[in-house]
PDB file of C-alpha atoms in Angstrom:
ATOM      1  CA  MET A   1     113.131  78.248  35.369  1.00  0.00           C
ATOM      2  CA  ILE A   2     113.421  82.040  35.390  1.00  0.00           C
ATOM      3  CA  ARG A   3     110.160  83.926  35.473  1.00  0.00           C
ATOM      4  CA  GLN A   4     110.450  87.230  33.637  1.00  0.00           C
ATOM      5  CA  LYS A   5     107.913  90.031  33.659  1.00  0.00           C
ATOM      6  CA  PHE A   6     108.590  93.315  31.948  1.00  0.00           C
ATOM      7  CA  THR A   7     105.830  95.401  33.514  1.00  0.00           C
ATOM      8  CA  ILE A   8     106.844  95.959  37.094  1.00  0.00           C
ATOM      9  CA  PRO A   9     104.604  97.913  39.475  1.00  0.00           C
ATOM     10  CA  GLU A  10     106.014 100.535  41.784  1.00  0.00           C
ATOM     11  CA  ARG A  11     107.202  98.942  45.009  1.00  0.00           C
ATOM     12  CA  GLU A  12     106.635 100.345  48.448  1.00  0.00           C
ATOM     13  CA  VAL A  13     109.943 101.581  49.796  1.00  0.00           C
ATOM     14  CA  ILE A  14     111.058  99.613  52.846  1.00  0.00           C
ATOM     15  CA  PRO A  15     111.847 102.165  55.600  1.00  0.00           C
ATOM     16  CA  PHE A  16     115.504 102.711  56.395  1.00  0.00           C
ATOM     17  CA  THR A  17     115.875 102.078  60.111  1.00  0.00           C
ATOM     18  CA  LYS A  18     119.458 101.170  60.950  1.00  0.00           C
ATOM     19  CA  GLN A  19     119.841  98.738  58.097  1.00  0.00           C
ATOM     20  CA  LEU A  20     122.407  96.004  57.580  1.00  0.00           C
ATOM     21  CA  HIS A  21     123.585  95.712  53.970  1.00  0.00           C
ATOM     22  CA  LEU A  22     125.636  92.680  52.969  1.00  0.00           C
ATOM     23  CA  ILE A  23     127.883  92.915  49.881  1.00  0.00           C
ATOM     24  CA  SER A  24     129.425  89.997  48.022  1.00  0.00           C
ATOM     25  CA  THR A  25     133.201  89.874  48.389  1.00  0.00           C
ATOM     26  CA  GLY A  26     134.382  88.870  44.926  1.00  0.00           C
ATOM     27  CA  GLN A  27     136.385  86.124  46.639  1.00  0.00           C
ATOM     28  CA  GLN A  28     133.796  83.361  46.873  1.00  0.00           C
ATOM     29  CA  SER A  29     132.096  80.965  44.507  1.00  0.00           C
ATOM     30  CA  ALA A  30     128.438  81.383  43.689  1.00  0.00           C
ATOM     31  CA  GLU A  31     127.711  78.198  45.629  1.00  0.00           C
ATOM     32  CA  THR A  32     129.460  79.451  48.770  1.00  0.00           C
ATOM     33  CA  PHE A  33     127.812  82.865  48.552  1.00  0.00           C
ATOM     34  CA  THR A  34     124.277  81.553  48.081  1.00  0.00           C
ATOM     35  CA  GLY A  35     124.803  78.890  50.739  1.00  0.00           C
ATOM     36  CA  ILE A  36     125.752  81.482  53.345  1.00  0.00           C
ATOM     37  CA  LEU A  37     122.874  83.747  52.361  1.00  0.00           C
ATOM     38  CA  GLN A  38     120.409  80.915  52.789  1.00  0.00           C
ATOM     39  CA  THR A  39     121.293  80.780  56.488  1.00  0.00           C
ATOM     40  CA  ILE A  40     121.524  84.477  57.329  1.00  0.00           C
ATOM     41  CA  HIS A  41     119.230  86.423  54.992  1.00  0.00           C
ATOM     42  CA  GLU A  42     116.484  86.867  57.581  1.00  0.00           C
ATOM     43  CA  TYR A  43     118.881  88.974  59.681  1.00  0.00           C
ATOM     44  CA  VAL A  44     120.000  91.143  56.736  1.00  0.00           C
ATOM     45  CA  ASP A  45     118.077  94.047  55.178  1.00  0.00           C
ATOM     46  CA  ARG A  46     119.784  94.173  51.775  1.00  0.00           C
ATOM     47  CA  VAL A  47     121.958  91.770  49.782  1.00  0.00           C
ATOM     48  CA  HIS A  48     124.224  93.383  47.176  1.00  0.00           C
ATOM     49  CA  ILE A  49     125.628  91.305  44.345  1.00  0.00           C
ATOM     50  CA  ARG A  50     128.845  93.052  43.371  1.00  0.00           C
ATOM     51  CA  GLU A  51     130.833  90.623  41.242  1.00  0.00           C
ATOM     52  CA  LYS A  52     132.832  92.310  38.494  1.00  0.00           C
ATOM     53  CA  ASN A  53     134.070  89.050  37.006  1.00  0.00           C
ATOM     54  CA  TRP A  54     130.716  87.272  36.744  1.00  0.00           C
ATOM     55  CA  THR A  55     128.904  87.183  33.432  1.00  0.00           C
ATOM     56  CA  ALA A  56     125.327  88.369  33.097  1.00  0.00           C
ATOM     57  CA  LYS A  57     124.184  84.747  33.030  1.00  0.00           C
ATOM     58  CA  GLU A  58     126.099  83.954  36.213  1.00  0.00           C
ATOM     59  CA  ILE A  59     124.532  86.904  38.020  1.00  0.00           C
ATOM     60  CA  VAL A  60     121.049  85.950  36.834  1.00  0.00           C
ATOM     61  CA  ASP A  61     121.612  82.360  37.959  1.00  0.00           C
ATOM     62  CA  VAL A  62     122.746  83.526  41.399  1.00  0.00           C
ATOM     63  CA  VAL A  63     119.743  85.815  41.785  1.00  0.00           C
ATOM     64  CA  GLN A  64     117.412  82.979  40.837  1.00  0.00           C
ATOM     65  CA  THR A  65     119.177  80.632  43.255  1.00  0.00           C
ATOM     66  CA  LEU A  66     118.808  83.153  46.073  1.00  0.00           C
ATOM     67  CA  ILE A  67     115.104  83.512  45.296  1.00  0.00           C
ATOM     68  CA  ASP A  68     114.727  79.733  45.245  1.00  0.00           C
ATOM     69  CA  LYS A  69     116.450  79.567  48.642  1.00  0.00           C
ATOM     70  CA  GLY A  70     113.919  82.004  50.105  1.00  0.00           C
ATOM     71  CA  VAL A  71     115.741  85.338  49.820  1.00  0.00           C
ATOM     72  CA  PRO A  72     113.077  87.941  48.943  1.00  0.00           C
ATOM     73  CA  GLN A  73     113.605  89.953  45.763  1.00  0.00           C
ATOM     74  CA  GLU A  74     112.852  93.019  47.904  1.00  0.00           C
ATOM     75  CA  LYS A  75     116.215  92.456  49.595  1.00  0.00           C
ATOM     76  CA  ILE A  76     118.383  91.946  46.508  1.00  0.00           C
ATOM     77  CA  ILE A  77     120.357  94.771  44.898  1.00  0.00           C
ATOM     78  CA  ILE A  78     122.505  94.389  41.782  1.00  0.00           C
ATOM     79  CA  ASN A  79     125.683  96.386  41.367  1.00  0.00           C
ATOM     80  CA  ASP A  80     125.758  98.429  38.116  1.00  0.00           C
ATOM     81  CA  ARG A  81     123.773  95.944  35.971  1.00  0.00           C
ATOM     82  CA  ILE A  82     120.491  97.808  35.584  1.00  0.00           C
ATOM     83  CA  ASP A  83     119.236  95.310  33.018  1.00  0.00           C
ATOM     84  CA  ILE A  84     119.581  92.362  35.386  1.00  0.00           C
ATOM     85  CA  ALA A  85     118.010  94.214  38.295  1.00  0.00           C
ATOM     86  CA  TYR A  86     115.027  95.007  36.074  1.00  0.00           C
ATOM     87  CA  ILE A  87     114.436  91.641  34.454  1.00  0.00           C
ATOM     88  CA  MET A  88     114.909  89.788  37.748  1.00  0.00           C
ATOM     89  CA  GLN A  89     112.604  92.207  39.580  1.00  0.00           C
ATOM     90  CA  THR A  90     115.039  92.929  42.395  1.00  0.00           C
ATOM     91  CA  ILE A  91     114.415  95.905  44.639  1.00  0.00           C
ATOM     92  CA  GLY A  92     117.137  98.025  43.086  1.00  0.00           C
ATOM     93  CA  VAL A  93     120.537  98.724  41.604  1.00  0.00           C
ATOM     94  CA  GLN A  94     123.709 100.189  43.097  1.00  0.00           C
ATOM     95  CA  LEU A  95     125.440 102.700  40.819  1.00  0.00           C
ATOM     96  CA  THR A  96     129.066 103.843  40.877  1.00  0.00           C
ATOM     97  CA  HIS A  97     131.135 106.533  39.178  1.00  0.00           C
ATOM     98  CA  HIS A  98     131.309 104.500  35.955  1.00  0.00           C
ATOM     99  CA  SER A  99     127.597 103.636  35.832  1.00  0.00           C
ATOM    100  CA  ALA A 100     124.862 105.290  33.785  1.00  0.00           C
ATOM    101  CA  ASP A 101     123.624 108.651  35.026  1.00  0.00           C
ATOM    102  CA  ILE A 102     121.331 108.384  38.044  1.00  0.00           C
ATOM    103  CA  ALA A 103     118.638 110.634  36.563  1.00  0.00           C
ATOM    104  CA  LEU A 104     118.537 108.607  33.343  1.00  0.00           C
ATOM    105  CA  VAL A 105     118.202 105.339  35.245  1.00  0.00           C
ATOM    106  CA  LYS A 106     115.544 106.770  37.538  1.00  0.00           C
ATOM    107  CA  GLY A 107     113.542 108.064  34.609  1.00  0.00           C
ATOM    108  CA  ALA A 108     113.739 104.866  32.588  1.00  0.00           C
ATOM    109  CA  PHE A 109     113.274 102.439  35.493  1.00  0.00           C
ATOM    110  CA  PRO A 110     111.041 104.099  38.110  1.00  0.00           C
ATOM    111  CA  SER A 111     110.352 100.752  39.795  1.00  0.00           C
ATOM    112  CA  LEU A 112     113.992 100.380  40.870  1.00  0.00           C
ATOM    113  CA  GLN A 113     115.429 101.820  44.053  1.00  0.00           C
ATOM    114  CA  ILE A 114     118.664 103.601  43.118  1.00  0.00           C
ATOM    115  CA  GLY A 115     121.687 103.550  45.380  1.00  0.00           C
ATOM    116  CA  CYS A 116     124.831 105.504  44.629  1.00  0.00           C
ATOM    117  CA  SER A 117     128.383 105.167  45.934  1.00  0.00           C
ATOM    118  CA  THR A 118     129.806 108.555  46.950  1.00  0.00           C
ATOM    119  CA  HIS A 119     133.097 109.772  48.376  1.00  0.00           C
ATOM    120  CA  SER A 120     132.533 113.482  49.032  1.00  0.00           C
ATOM    121  CA  VAL A 121     129.888 115.998  50.056  1.00  0.00           C
ATOM    122  CA  GLU A 122     129.709 117.301  46.495  1.00  0.00           C
ATOM    123  CA  GLN A 123     129.072 113.833  45.081  1.00  0.00           C
ATOM    124  CA  ALA A 124     126.439 113.169  47.727  1.00  0.00           C
ATOM    125  CA  ILE A 125     124.553 116.391  46.978  1.00  0.00           C
ATOM    126  CA  LEU A 126     124.623 115.718  43.236  1.00  0.00           C
ATOM    127  CA  ALA A 127     123.427 112.125  43.681  1.00  0.00           C
ATOM    128  CA  GLU A 128     120.542 113.293  45.838  1.00  0.00           C
ATOM    129  CA  GLU A 129     119.584 115.961  43.302  1.00  0.00           C
ATOM    130  CA  LYS A 130     119.551 113.364  40.521  1.00  0.00           C
ATOM    131  CA  GLY A 131     117.147 111.141  42.439  1.00  0.00           C
ATOM    132  CA  ALA A 132     119.209 108.581  44.368  1.00  0.00           C
ATOM    133  CA  ASN A 133     117.133 106.828  47.028  1.00  0.00           C
ATOM    134  CA  TYR A 134     120.107 106.212  49.305  1.00  0.00           C
ATOM    135  CA  LEU A 135     123.883 106.691  49.336  1.00  0.00           C
ATOM    136  CA  PHE A 136     126.905 104.605  50.233  1.00  0.00           C
ATOM    137  CA  TYR A 137     129.727 106.605  51.809  1.00  0.00           C
ATOM    138  CA  GLY A 138     133.181 105.448  52.805  1.00  0.00           C
ATOM    139  CA  HIS A 139     135.533 104.060  53.584  1.00  0.00           C
ATOM    140  CA  ILE A 140     135.003 105.171  57.160  1.00  0.00           C
ATOM    141  CA  PHE A 141     137.715 103.190  58.936  1.00  0.00           C
ATOM    142  CA  ASN A 142     140.924 101.472  57.862  1.00  0.00           C
ATOM    143  CA  THR A 143     140.212  98.388  55.801  1.00  0.00           C
ATOM    144  CA  GLN A 144     142.376  95.677  54.247  1.00  0.00           C
ATOM    145  CA  SER A 145     140.561  96.126  50.941  1.00  0.00           C
ATOM    146  CA  LYS A 146     142.026  99.645  50.569  1.00  0.00           C
ATOM    147  CA  PRO A 147     145.584  99.416  51.921  1.00  0.00           C
ATOM    148  CA  GLY A 148     147.470 102.674  52.117  1.00  0.00           C
ATOM    149  CA  ILE A 149     144.384 104.829  51.512  1.00  0.00           C
ATOM    150  CA  PRO A 150     143.473 106.970  54.528  1.00  0.00           C
ATOM    151  CA  PRO A 151     139.913 106.470  55.808  1.00  0.00           C
ATOM    152  CA  ARG A 152     137.458 109.333  55.533  1.00  0.00           C
ATOM    153  CA  GLY A 153     136.443 109.021  59.157  1.00  0.00           C
ATOM    154  CA  LEU A 154     133.434 109.783  61.311  1.00  0.00           C
ATOM    155  CA  GLU A 155     133.704 113.563  61.015  1.00  0.00           C
ATOM    156  CA  LYS A 156     133.317 113.459  57.242  1.00  0.00           C
ATOM    157  CA  LEU A 157     130.506 110.948  57.593  1.00  0.00           C
ATOM    158  CA  GLN A 158     128.639 113.303  59.895  1.00  0.00           C
ATOM    159  CA  GLU A 159     129.185 116.138  57.432  1.00  0.00           C
ATOM    160  CA  ILE A 160     127.552 114.027  54.724  1.00  0.00           C
ATOM    161  CA  THR A 161     124.609 112.879  56.860  1.00  0.00           C
ATOM    162  CA  SER A 162     123.881 116.415  58.002  1.00  0.00           C
ATOM    163  CA  THR A 163     123.959 117.743  54.433  1.00  0.00           C
ATOM    164  CA  VAL A 164     121.698 115.333  52.511  1.00  0.00           C
ATOM    165  CA  LYS A 165     118.229 114.085  53.374  1.00  0.00           C
ATOM    166  CA  VAL A 166     118.421 110.653  51.770  1.00  0.00           C
ATOM    167  CA  PRO A 167     119.662 107.761  53.935  1.00  0.00           C
ATOM    168  CA  VAL A 168     123.429 107.309  54.076  1.00  0.00           C
ATOM    169  CA  ILE A 169     124.867 103.813  54.504  1.00  0.00           C
ATOM    170  CA  ALA A 170     128.419 103.738  55.899  1.00  0.00           C
ATOM    171  CA  ILE A 171     130.936 101.305  54.443  1.00  0.00           C
ATOM    172  CA  GLY A 172     134.551 100.405  55.042  1.00  0.00           C
ATOM    173  CA  GLY A 173     136.081  98.833  58.137  1.00  0.00           C
ATOM    174  CA  ILE A 174     132.763  98.593  59.965  1.00  0.00           C
ATOM    175  CA  THR A 175     132.805  96.198  62.922  1.00  0.00           C
ATOM    176  CA  PRO A 176     130.233  95.390  65.619  1.00  0.00           C
ATOM    177  CA  GLU A 177     132.418  97.396  68.007  1.00  0.00           C
ATOM    178  CA  ASN A 178     132.385 100.650  65.976  1.00  0.00           C
ATOM    179  CA  THR A 179     128.845 100.359  64.578  1.00  0.00           C
ATOM    180  CA  GLY A 180     127.453 102.542  67.362  1.00  0.00           C
ATOM    181  CA  GLU A 181     129.829 105.386  66.458  1.00  0.00           C
ATOM    182  CA  VAL A 182     128.742 105.187  62.824  1.00  0.00           C
ATOM    183  CA  ILE A 183     125.057 105.409  63.685  1.00  0.00           C
ATOM    184  CA  LYS A 184     125.771 108.263  66.122  1.00  0.00           C
ATOM    185  CA  ALA A 185     127.377 110.117  63.193  1.00  0.00           C
ATOM    186  CA  GLY A 186     124.053 109.999  61.376  1.00  0.00           C
ATOM    187  CA  ALA A 187     124.348 106.900  59.185  1.00  0.00           C
ATOM    188  CA  ARG A 188     121.090 105.034  58.662  1.00  0.00           C
ATOM    189  CA  GLY A 189     122.848 101.726  58.305  1.00  0.00           C
ATOM    190  CA  ILE A 190     126.083  99.888  57.603  1.00  0.00           C
ATOM    191  CA  ALA A 191     127.458  97.824  54.714  1.00  0.00           C
ATOM    192  CA  VAL A 192     129.606  94.776  55.428  1.00  0.00           C
ATOM    193  CA  LEU A 193     131.573  92.351  53.235  1.00  0.00           C
ATOM    194  CA  SER A 194     134.264  90.126  54.738  1.00  0.00           C
ATOM    195  CA  GLY A 195     133.125  90.832  58.291  1.00  0.00           C
ATOM    196  CA  VAL A 196     130.272  88.427  57.649  1.00  0.00           C
ATOM    197  CA  LEU A 197     130.911  86.473  54.466  1.00  0.00           C
ATOM    198  CA  LEU A 198     134.515  85.548  55.300  1.00  0.00           C
ATOM    199  CA  ALA A 199     133.881  85.040  59.021  1.00  0.00           C
ATOM    200  CA  LYS A 200     134.425  81.598  60.555  1.00  0.00           C
ATOM    201  CA  ASN A 201     130.800  81.687  61.686  1.00  0.00           C
ATOM    202  CA  PRO A 202     128.725  83.932  59.374  1.00  0.00           C
ATOM    203  CA  ILE A 203     125.563  83.523  61.453  1.00  0.00           C
ATOM    204  CA  GLN A 204     127.321  84.552  64.656  1.00  0.00           C
ATOM    205  CA  ALA A 205     128.954  87.495  62.882  1.00  0.00           C
ATOM    206  CA  THR A 206     125.654  88.647  61.391  1.00  0.00           C
ATOM    207  CA  LEU A 207     123.933  88.507  64.762  1.00  0.00           C
ATOM    208  CA  ALA A 208     126.756  90.535  66.321  1.00  0.00           C
ATOM    209  CA  TYR A 209     126.255  93.298  63.747  1.00  0.00           C
ATOM    210  CA  ARG A 210     122.495  93.099  64.149  1.00  0.00           C
ATOM    211  CA  LYS A 211     122.756  93.409  67.928  1.00  0.00           C
ATOM    212  CA  SER A 212     125.082  96.409  67.625  1.00  0.00           C
ATOM    213  CA  LEU A 213     122.657  98.121  65.240  1.00  0.00           C
ATOM    214  CA  GLU A 214     119.715  97.575  67.553  1.00  0.00           C
ATOM    215  CA  LYS A 215     121.637  99.010  70.482  1.00  0.00           C
ATOM    216  CA  ALA A 216     122.893 102.032  68.568  1.00  0.00           C
ATOM    217  CA  LYS A 217     121.143 105.348  69.177  1.00  0.00           C
TER     218      LYS A 217
END
């Protein structure tokens, strides 16, 4: 049974210290996704549900299943669906270029942490000015999910991280081997999809990323 409360107190912001964000791939069933998360969530800082083809009910059901499996609401972020993030009391919502304006969301839902996907310095500055709590930036390296599109690279990442004050999470082609370079460029964390969720051994893959993050300076 879903427990809904519509008066949500302000949450303490969990410090960003080399965080590992895990994003759903859009290639797995709800059962597979939640099953993997049950085994690895303690090693992950944020879990993003980014499923464009799921209905609102399906997303709500997945969030509730994750909670029932022990995944804290303070780790769960919903992509775009502000309403679901609010009624399910997750820590926040990830906005994109087609989402509602950051400032409007921040003003109407002060309890939610607002993330924003950005692809340039100008977008990053604007998102910070509008009240975003953190930014996604990428893709940093070549990735199969964006064939033929040149990566933005470490130099551009460093330009972003040195321009804005809010934490920047790097995404796109991140591996345990290049994680150290990303953190050296100023990123406060990494976002991973298939590198964990489609790995033969998701636990082993998660621990490899976690180890690389801890070693990074």
